[in-house]
Short mmCIF file of C-alpha atoms in Angstrom, two decimals:
data_model
loop_
_atom_site.label_atom_id
_atom_site.label_comp_id
_atom_site.label_asym_id
_atom_site.label_seq_id
_atom_site.Cartn_x
_atom_site.Cartn_y
_atom_site.Cartn_z
CA MET A 154 -5.66 7.04 16.74
CA ARG A 155 -2.24 5.79 17.62
CA TYR A 156 0.18 5.07 14.83
CA ASN A 157 3.87 4.26 14.51
CA GLU A 158 5.04 7.74 13.72
CA LYS A 159 8.76 6.95 13.77
CA GLU A 160 8.30 4.27 11.16
CA LEU A 161 6.21 6.60 9.03
CA GLN A 162 8.96 9.19 9.28
CA ALA A 163 11.50 6.54 8.27
CA LEU A 164 9.30 5.71 5.31
CA SER A 165 9.41 9.34 4.25
CA ARG A 166 13.17 8.98 3.84
CA GLN A 167 12.92 6.09 1.42
CA PRO A 168 13.40 6.48 -2.32
CA ALA A 169 10.28 7.91 -3.84
CA GLU A 170 8.15 6.99 -6.80
CA MET A 171 7.94 10.69 -7.54
CA ALA A 172 9.21 13.80 -5.86
CA ALA A 173 9.00 17.45 -6.78
CA GLU A 174 8.60 20.90 -5.38
CA LEU A 175 4.99 21.93 -5.81
CA GLY A 176 2.67 24.60 -4.54
CA MET A 177 0.42 23.14 -1.88
CA ARG A 178 -2.60 24.43 -0.05
CA GLY A 179 -4.15 22.57 2.82
CA PRO A 180 -7.81 22.01 3.46
CA LYS A 181 -8.30 24.52 6.26
CA LYS A 182 -10.18 27.68 5.53
CA GLY A 183 -7.84 30.56 4.82
CA SER A 184 -4.90 28.31 3.93
CA VAL A 185 -2.35 29.91 1.69
CA LEU A 186 -0.36 28.31 -1.05
CA LYS A 187 3.06 27.17 0.16
CA ARG A 188 6.04 25.69 -1.60
CA ARG A 189 6.49 22.13 -0.45
CA LEU A 190 8.71 19.23 -1.38
CA VAL A 191 6.11 16.59 -2.16
CA LYS A 192 7.18 12.98 -2.17
CA LEU A 193 5.24 9.89 -3.11
CA VAL A 194 6.29 6.74 -1.26
CA VAL A 195 4.09 3.64 -1.51
CA ASN A 196 0.56 4.79 -0.65
CA PHE A 197 1.60 7.90 1.25
CA LEU A 198 2.21 11.41 0.02
CA PHE A 199 4.72 13.17 2.25
CA TYR A 200 5.22 16.88 2.20
CA PHE A 201 8.24 18.75 3.53
CA ARG A 202 9.22 22.36 3.94
CA THR A 203 11.76 22.83 1.20
CA ASP A 204 14.67 23.21 3.60
CA GLU A 205 13.83 20.50 6.12
CA ALA A 206 14.60 16.81 6.34
CA GLU A 207 11.56 15.77 8.37
CA PRO A 208 8.13 15.90 6.78
CA VAL A 209 5.52 18.38 7.88
CA GLY A 210 2.88 15.78 7.19
CA ALA A 211 1.67 12.76 5.30
CA LEU A 212 -1.46 11.93 3.34
CA LEU A 213 -2.73 8.38 3.11
CA LEU A 214 -3.72 7.82 -0.49
CA GLU A 215 -6.35 5.14 -0.07
CA ARG A 216 -9.92 5.91 -0.98
CA CYS A 217 -9.30 9.39 -2.21
CA ARG A 218 -10.07 11.12 -5.47
CA VAL A 219 -7.55 12.92 -7.62
CA VAL A 220 -9.30 15.68 -9.46
CA ARG A 221 -8.22 18.17 -12.10
CA GLU A 222 -8.67 21.82 -11.16
CA GLU A 223 -7.48 24.78 -13.22
CA PRO A 224 -4.76 24.05 -15.79
CA GLY A 225 -1.63 22.80 -14.08
CA THR A 226 -3.38 22.18 -10.77
CA PHE A 227 -5.07 19.21 -9.16
CA SER A 228 -6.63 18.28 -5.86
CA ILE A 229 -6.59 15.25 -3.66
CA ILE A 230 -9.99 14.90 -2.08
CA GLU A 231 -10.49 12.60 0.83
CA THR A 232 -13.66 10.59 0.67
CA GLY A 233 -15.32 8.76 3.45
CA PHE A 234 -18.04 10.64 5.14
CA ARG A 235 -19.26 8.25 7.72
CA HIS A 236 -20.86 10.47 10.28
CA ILE A 237 -23.16 12.68 8.25
CA GLY A 238 -26.72 12.20 7.07
CA GLN A 239 -27.69 10.48 3.86
CA ALA A 240 -28.84 13.65 2.10
CA ALA A 241 -25.59 15.45 2.82
CA LEU A 242 -23.64 12.39 1.76
CA GLU A 243 -25.38 12.34 -1.59
CA LEU A 244 -24.71 15.99 -2.21
CA LEU A 245 -21.08 15.53 -1.38
CA THR A 246 -20.46 12.40 -3.43
CA SER A 247 -22.27 13.83 -6.42
CA GLY A 248 -19.82 16.70 -6.35
CA PHE A 249 -22.64 19.15 -6.04
CA ILE A 250 -21.02 20.67 -3.00
CA GLU A 251 -17.58 20.04 -1.66
CA ASP A 252 -16.50 19.47 1.85
CA PRO A 253 -13.90 22.20 2.22
CA GLU A 254 -12.16 20.32 4.97
CA ARG A 255 -11.03 17.41 2.93
CA LYS A 256 -9.36 18.92 -0.11
CA TYR A 257 -5.62 19.30 -0.65
CA HIS A 258 -4.71 21.54 -3.53
CA PHE A 259 -1.51 21.24 -5.61
CA GLU A 260 -0.01 23.53 -8.20
CA CYS A 261 2.45 22.23 -10.74
CA SER A 262 4.92 24.07 -12.89
CA SER A 263 3.50 22.66 -16.10
CA GLU A 264 0.53 20.81 -17.50
CA GLU A 265 2.76 17.84 -18.18
CA GLN A 266 3.92 17.67 -14.59
CA CYS A 267 0.32 17.91 -13.45
CA GLN A 268 -0.66 14.97 -15.67
CA GLU A 269 2.26 12.92 -14.43
CA TRP A 270 1.37 13.48 -10.81
CA MET A 271 -2.30 12.77 -11.27
CA GLU A 272 -1.50 9.49 -13.02
CA ALA A 273 0.97 8.47 -10.34
CA LEU A 274 -1.35 9.36 -7.47
CA ARG A 275 -4.26 7.47 -8.96
CA ARG A 276 -2.10 4.36 -9.07
CA ALA A 277 -0.59 4.87 -5.65
CA SER A 278 -3.06 2.93 -3.61
CA TYR A 279 -2.97 -0.58 -2.30
CA GLU A 280 -6.43 -1.13 -3.66
CA PHE A 281 -5.32 -0.16 -7.16
CA MET A 282 -2.35 -2.53 -6.91
CA ARG A 283 -4.61 -5.31 -5.77
CA ARG A 284 -6.93 -4.81 -8.73
CA SER A 285 -3.96 -4.72 -11.09
CA LEU A 286 -2.70 -7.99 -9.71
CA ILE A 287 -6.06 -9.65 -10.15
CA PHE A 288 -6.25 -8.27 -13.67
CA TYR A 289 -2.81 -9.57 -14.70
CA ARG A 290 -3.41 -12.88 -13.03
CA ASN A 291 -6.58 -13.34 -14.97
CA GLU A 292 -5.00 -12.30 -18.25
CA ILE A 293 -2.07 -14.66 -17.83
CA ARG A 294 -4.42 -17.45 -16.91
CA LYS A 295 -6.39 -16.81 -20.07
CA VAL A 296 -3.32 -17.04 -22.27
CA THR A 297 -1.41 -19.84 -20.58
CA GLY A 298 -4.08 -21.73 -18.69
CA LYS A 299 -1.89 -21.50 -15.59
CA ASP A 300 -2.16 -19.45 -12.44
CA PRO A 301 0.94 -17.26 -12.19
CA LEU A 302 0.49 -16.82 -8.44
CA GLU A 303 1.15 -20.47 -7.72
CA GLN A 304 4.87 -20.01 -8.00
CA PHE A 305 4.72 -17.43 -5.22
CA GLY A 306 2.58 -19.61 -3.03
CA ILE A 307 -0.08 -16.96 -2.76
CA SER A 308 -2.73 -18.25 -5.13
CA GLU A 309 -5.14 -19.11 -2.34
CA GLU A 310 -4.96 -15.80 -0.55
CA ALA A 311 -8.38 -14.26 -0.19
CA ARG A 312 -7.12 -10.81 -1.08
CA PHE A 313 -6.22 -11.88 -4.62
CA GLN A 314 -9.43 -13.58 -5.59
CA LEU A 315 -11.77 -12.25 -8.24
CA SER A 316 -14.46 -12.04 -5.59
CA GLY A 317 -12.32 -9.40 -3.94
CA LEU A 318 -13.15 -6.97 -6.70
CA GLN A 319 -15.74 -4.53 -5.50
CA ALA A 320 -17.64 -2.44 -8.03
CA MET B 6 13.18 24.42 17.58
CA ALA B 7 12.35 27.94 18.68
CA PRO B 8 14.86 29.41 21.14
CA GLY B 9 13.60 29.44 24.67
CA SER B 10 11.25 26.51 24.18
CA PRO B 11 11.34 23.92 26.96
CA PRO B 12 13.54 20.87 26.45
CA GLY B 13 11.77 17.64 25.67
CA PRO B 14 10.87 15.64 22.58
CA ALA B 15 12.47 17.76 19.89
CA ILE B 16 10.52 16.81 16.79
CA ALA B 17 7.10 18.36 16.26
CA THR B 18 4.37 15.84 15.59
CA MET B 19 3.94 15.07 11.93
CA LYS B 20 0.50 15.72 10.56
CA LEU B 21 -1.43 12.77 9.25
CA ASN B 22 -4.90 12.68 7.78
CA GLU B 23 -6.16 10.39 10.47
CA ARG B 24 -9.75 10.56 9.34
CA SER B 25 -8.73 8.94 6.08
CA LEU B 26 -6.88 6.33 8.03
CA ALA B 27 -9.92 5.65 10.19
CA PHE B 28 -12.10 5.43 7.12
CA TYR B 29 -9.78 2.96 5.42
CA ALA B 30 -9.95 0.87 8.59
CA THR B 31 -13.69 0.48 8.41
CA CYS B 32 -14.63 0.83 4.74
CA ASP B 33 -15.63 -1.96 2.44
CA ALA B 34 -12.23 -2.68 0.91
CA PRO B 35 -11.23 -6.34 1.23
CA VAL B 36 -9.98 -7.42 4.62
CA ASP B 37 -6.80 -9.41 4.37
CA ASN B 38 -6.96 -10.92 7.82
CA ALA B 39 -8.92 -10.32 11.00
CA GLY B 40 -9.05 -11.77 14.47
CA PHE B 41 -8.23 -11.36 18.12
CA LEU B 42 -4.61 -10.98 19.09
CA TYR B 43 -2.90 -10.09 22.32
CA LYS B 44 -0.76 -7.03 22.02
CA LYS B 45 2.02 -6.29 24.45
CA GLY B 46 1.76 -2.74 25.75
CA GLY B 47 5.47 -2.11 26.12
CA ARG B 48 8.61 -3.95 27.11
CA HIS B 49 7.43 -4.79 30.61
CA ALA B 50 3.73 -4.22 30.13
CA ALA B 51 0.83 -6.60 30.07
CA TYR B 52 -0.88 -7.98 27.00
CA HIS B 53 -4.17 -6.45 25.89
CA ARG B 54 -6.62 -8.41 23.83
CA ARG B 55 -7.58 -6.43 20.76
CA TRP B 56 -9.48 -7.02 17.54
CA PHE B 57 -6.98 -6.76 14.68
CA VAL B 58 -7.83 -6.06 11.06
CA LEU B 59 -5.23 -6.25 8.33
CA ARG B 60 -6.12 -4.24 5.28
CA GLY B 61 -3.48 -3.55 2.69
CA ASN B 62 -0.27 -2.50 4.40
CA MET B 63 -2.05 -1.34 7.55
CA LEU B 64 -2.69 -3.35 10.64
CA PHE B 65 -5.52 -1.73 12.59
CA TYR B 66 -6.50 -2.68 16.10
CA PHE B 67 -9.78 -2.06 17.81
CA GLU B 68 -11.04 -2.36 21.35
CA ASP B 69 -13.28 -5.13 20.10
CA ALA B 70 -14.87 -6.44 16.91
CA ALA B 71 -17.80 -4.07 17.14
CA SER B 72 -15.82 -0.86 17.62
CA ARG B 73 -16.30 1.78 14.96
CA GLU B 74 -12.96 3.49 15.31
CA PRO B 75 -9.55 1.87 15.68
CA VAL B 76 -7.49 2.40 18.81
CA GLY B 77 -4.42 2.43 16.62
CA VAL B 78 -2.67 1.27 13.50
CA ILE B 79 0.68 -0.27 12.65
CA ILE B 80 1.87 0.77 9.20
CA LEU B 81 3.60 -2.26 7.73
CA GLU B 82 6.35 -0.98 5.48
CA GLY B 83 9.92 -1.94 6.09
CA CYS B 84 9.29 -4.49 8.81
CA THR B 85 10.03 -8.15 9.41
CA VAL B 86 7.76 -10.63 11.07
CA GLU B 87 9.41 -13.17 13.35
CA LEU B 88 8.63 -15.76 15.94
CA VAL B 89 9.74 -14.76 19.40
CA GLU B 90 10.53 -16.37 22.67
CA ALA B 91 7.87 -15.10 25.02
CA ALA B 92 6.02 -16.22 28.09
CA GLU B 93 2.89 -16.00 25.99
CA GLU B 94 2.13 -18.91 23.67
CA PHE B 95 1.86 -18.38 19.89
CA ALA B 96 3.77 -15.12 20.10
CA PHE B 97 5.36 -13.34 17.18
CA ALA B 98 6.85 -9.94 16.57
CA VAL B 99 6.63 -7.21 13.98
CA ARG B 100 10.06 -5.64 14.00
CA PHE B 101 11.13 -2.43 12.35
CA ALA B 102 14.64 -1.43 11.34
CA GLY B 103 16.52 1.38 12.99
CA THR B 104 18.12 1.95 16.36
CA ARG B 105 15.15 3.41 18.17
CA ALA B 106 12.53 1.49 16.25
CA ARG B 107 9.74 -0.27 18.00
CA THR B 108 9.05 -3.99 18.01
CA TYR B 109 5.43 -5.01 18.36
CA VAL B 110 4.94 -8.28 20.18
CA LEU B 111 1.67 -10.01 19.43
CA ALA B 112 0.23 -13.34 20.42
CA ALA B 113 -2.42 -15.39 18.71
CA GLU B 114 -4.86 -17.78 20.30
CA SER B 115 -3.79 -20.89 18.39
CA GLN B 116 -0.96 -22.26 16.31
CA ASP B 117 -3.02 -21.98 13.13
CA ALA B 118 -4.00 -18.41 13.85
CA MET B 119 -0.39 -17.51 14.54
CA GLU B 120 0.83 -19.05 11.29
CA GLY B 121 -1.94 -17.33 9.37
CA TRP B 122 -1.04 -13.97 10.81
CA VAL B 123 2.69 -14.37 10.27
CA LYS B 124 2.16 -15.27 6.63
CA ALA B 125 -0.32 -12.48 6.03
CA LEU B 126 1.79 -9.83 7.72
CA SER B 127 4.98 -10.94 5.97
CA ARG B 128 3.42 -10.22 2.63
CA ALA B 129 1.39 -7.18 3.54
CA SER B 130 3.72 -4.47 2.37
CA PHE B 131 2.90 -2.31 -0.60
CA ASP B 132 6.42 -2.93 -1.75
CA TYR B 133 5.88 -6.66 -1.94
CA LEU B 134 2.60 -6.30 -3.79
CA ARG B 135 4.17 -3.92 -6.25
CA LEU B 136 6.94 -6.40 -6.97
CA VAL B 137 4.43 -9.13 -7.68
CA VAL B 138 2.44 -6.84 -9.95
CA ARG B 139 5.55 -5.85 -11.88
CA GLU B 140 6.53 -9.47 -12.23
CA LEU B 141 3.11 -10.38 -13.58
CA GLU B 142 3.15 -7.40 -15.90
CA GLN B 143 6.41 -8.68 -17.37
CA GLN B 144 5.09 -12.21 -17.60
CA LEU B 145 2.00 -11.06 -19.44
CA ALA B 146 4.05 -9.07 -21.91
CA ALA B 147 6.28 -12.09 -22.40
CA VAL B 148 3.50 -14.59 -23.02
CA ARG B 149 1.80 -12.24 -25.40
CA GLY B 150 4.86 -11.01 -27.23
CA GLY B 151 6.94 -14.15 -27.20
CA GLY B 152 4.11 -16.38 -28.35
CA GLY B 153 3.51 -19.87 -27.07
CA MET B 154 1.61 -21.10 -24.07
CA ALA B 155 4.43 -21.77 -21.66
CA LEU B 156 4.67 -19.61 -18.59
CA PRO B 157 8.10 -18.02 -18.72
CA GLN B 158 10.48 -19.16 -16.03
CA PRO B 159 11.24 -16.06 -13.97
CA GLN B 160 14.80 -15.23 -12.96
CA PRO B 161 15.39 -16.44 -9.41
CA GLN B 162 16.73 -13.14 -8.22
CA SER B 163 13.90 -11.04 -9.55
CA LEU B 164 11.21 -13.24 -8.04
CA PRO B 165 9.50 -11.44 -5.21
CA LEU B 166 9.83 -14.19 -2.65
CA PRO B 167 7.96 -13.42 0.51
CA PRO B 168 10.22 -12.42 3.38
CA SER B 169 11.75 -15.46 5.01
CA LEU B 170 9.29 -17.22 7.21
CA PRO B 171 10.50 -18.51 10.54
CA SER B 172 11.89 -21.99 10.07
CA ALA B 173 9.25 -23.39 12.41
CA LEU B 174 6.64 -22.77 9.75
CA ALA B 175 6.40 -24.82 6.59
CA PRO B 176 8.38 -23.19 3.79
CA VAL B 177 6.26 -21.48 1.17
CA PRO B 178 6.40 -23.26 -2.18
CA SER B 179 8.05 -20.89 -4.60
CA LEU B 180 10.07 -21.83 -7.67
CA PRO B 181 10.07 -25.56 -8.32
CA SER B 182 13.81 -25.41 -8.50
CA ALA B 183 14.26 -23.30 -5.40
CA PRO B 184 15.98 -25.07 -2.53
CA ALA B 185 13.92 -25.62 0.58
CA PRO B 186 13.66 -23.89 2.99
CA VAL B 187 12.91 -20.62 1.29
CA PRO B 188 16.10 -18.55 1.32
CA ALA B 189 15.95 -15.33 3.25
CA LEU B 190 15.18 -12.40 1.06
CA PRO B 191 16.90 -9.19 2.03
CA LEU B 192 14.20 -6.84 3.20
CA PRO B 193 13.29 -4.02 0.91
CA ARG B 194 14.04 -0.53 2.07
CA ARG B 195 17.15 -1.03 4.14
CA PRO B 196 19.87 0.76 2.24
CA SER B 197 23.21 0.61 3.98
CA ALA B 198 23.77 4.25 3.13
CA LEU B 199 21.00 6.71 2.49
CA PRO B 200 20.78 8.06 -1.03
CA PRO B 201 22.13 11.58 -1.48
CA LYS B 202 20.04 14.43 -0.17
CA GLU B 203 18.88 16.17 -3.24
CA ASN B 204 17.63 19.42 -1.84
CA GLY B 205 20.36 19.61 0.75
CA CYS B 206 18.16 18.13 3.45
CA ALA B 207 15.57 15.58 2.54
CA VAL B 208 16.35 12.33 0.84
CA TRP B 209 14.73 12.71 -2.48
CA SER B 210 15.60 10.00 -4.91
CA THR B 211 13.23 9.21 -7.72
CA GLU B 212 14.82 5.88 -8.53
CA ALA B 213 12.45 3.00 -8.85
CA THR B 214 12.61 0.94 -5.68
CA PHE B 215 14.39 -2.29 -6.42
CA ARG B 216 16.62 -4.73 -4.65
CA PRO B 217 20.28 -3.87 -4.53
CA GLY B 218 22.67 -6.51 -5.78
CA PRO B 219 23.51 -8.44 -8.93
CA GLU B 220 20.03 -8.48 -10.39
CA PRO B 221 18.45 -7.85 -13.73
CA PRO B 222 17.59 -4.20 -14.36
CA PRO B 223 14.23 -2.92 -13.20
CA PRO B 224 11.33 -3.66 -15.51
CA PRO B 225 10.67 -1.01 -18.14
CA PRO B 226 8.35 1.84 -17.21
CA ARG B 227 4.68 1.12 -17.47
CA ARG B 228 4.14 2.89 -20.76
CA ARG B 229 6.78 1.01 -22.65
CA ALA B 230 5.76 -2.32 -21.22
CA SER B 231 2.69 -2.78 -23.38
CA ALA B 232 3.57 -4.15 -26.80
CA PRO B 233 1.26 -3.58 -29.77
CA HIS B 234 -1.46 -6.19 -29.76
CA GLY B 235 -4.64 -4.55 -30.85
CA PRO B 236 -6.84 -1.52 -30.80
CA LEU B 237 -6.66 -0.96 -27.05
CA ASP B 238 -2.88 -0.84 -26.88
CA MET B 239 -2.57 2.84 -27.33
CA ALA B 240 -4.97 3.47 -24.46
CA PRO B 241 -3.42 4.45 -21.18
CA PHE B 242 -3.30 1.65 -18.68
CA ALA B 243 -6.11 3.11 -16.63
CA ARG B 244 -8.51 2.84 -19.56
CA LEU B 245 -7.28 -0.63 -20.44
CA HIS B 246 -7.76 -1.55 -16.84
CA GLU B 247 -11.32 -0.27 -16.88
CA CYS B 248 -12.14 -2.14 -20.08
CA TYR B 249 -10.81 -5.37 -18.75
CA GLY B 250 -12.47 -4.61 -15.46
CA GLN B 251 -15.80 -4.90 -17.19
CA GLU B 252 -14.75 -8.23 -18.59
CA ILE B 253 -13.67 -9.37 -15.16
CA ARG B 254 -16.97 -8.32 -13.64
CA ALA B 255 -18.76 -10.36 -16.29
CA LEU B 256 -16.47 -13.31 -15.63
CA ARG B 257 -17.08 -12.93 -11.95
CA GLY B 258 -20.80 -13.02 -12.53
CA GLN B 259 -20.42 -16.22 -14.51
CA TRP B 260 -18.15 -17.69 -11.89
CA LEU B 261 -20.51 -16.85 -9.07
CA SER B 262 -23.49 -18.41 -10.83
CA SER B 263 -21.47 -21.48 -11.76
CA ARG B 264 -20.55 -21.97 -8.12
CA VAL B 265 -23.96 -23.39 -7.27
CA GLN B 266 -22.75 -26.99 -7.14
CA PRO B 267 -20.26 -27.73 -4.32
#
């Protein structure tokens, strides 16, 4: 799939929500833990070699799970298994077995740091932001009787309607 | 690069979890806009008709509406959307900052479609959405804490106005007191000088992203924003969110069933 790589690289240079040096292990079999500068910008997680200015890679943080592993470590697991059979899909989504290809493993220097990152990554998706907006909009409407989105001229946008909330 | 390697594009390709990208393109998250657009291949290339799907801050394009996998994606952070002079009717451009940055020229099939796309794309960035959410978060805290039913009047500078729409389009109604047309908002993410490189190489600032200039300070961090109001206040936002989510689902059910009459 083509994508605007230069712009993504430029994004990686923007101020981050969170940035830290963590241990990181990729999904491939036999991957070893490496020190990486990990940087959260909008809904992307960039990772750099600690002495380089350009990122090694980026992870899109939509539709993924952030899961606690051993103390001080967590994983980002990509979901979305479209091309496998139903039985396999059920095994995977129930967590009974894991698809080894889709798991990125991170080691933090403390439990606190681990918590912080997990919280931040769970909120770092467009879909989460969208749900938050709908939530606040509804709450404000309940208290004031007014729609706070009207002042921005976006109250009619389909993406902010209650019906946009999927289960 | 390694000594002795052939000259050519110097930077190695960045890795990207493209399967996740492809999944996000075709999953059941809300679609923010969809339709056929003509996309210009390059500066002197022809237009190709593609099926475009805007979801979040990503603009995916497919061979056609039935394709299962996108041909490509345009990630919409740090761009402006403008009308352009082009041979093609209803043309507009998605322009990125930077000297070697690409400009994507697109053309819709009608005036309405073009306006719809320009509006949707102008507000598609994560950055914009985050600003709106923060603003609402503050408003909610204010109406709860301050008491009274009036919606607080936001500060003009902190209002996340959508990026300036081309003057040919009707100005978006924003603050009642705002002058028309909507004043141009400086784009997020275009610092005149990059923040200091904190590990000697990569830019690594953990400052909250906010507009530069004479503006009120950034809103307080999420944890401090919730004032004591009841038993759920001490819960982390995620739990609060889930609790209210149940309420919203119930509300939604009511709303859907009450929609029977036109």
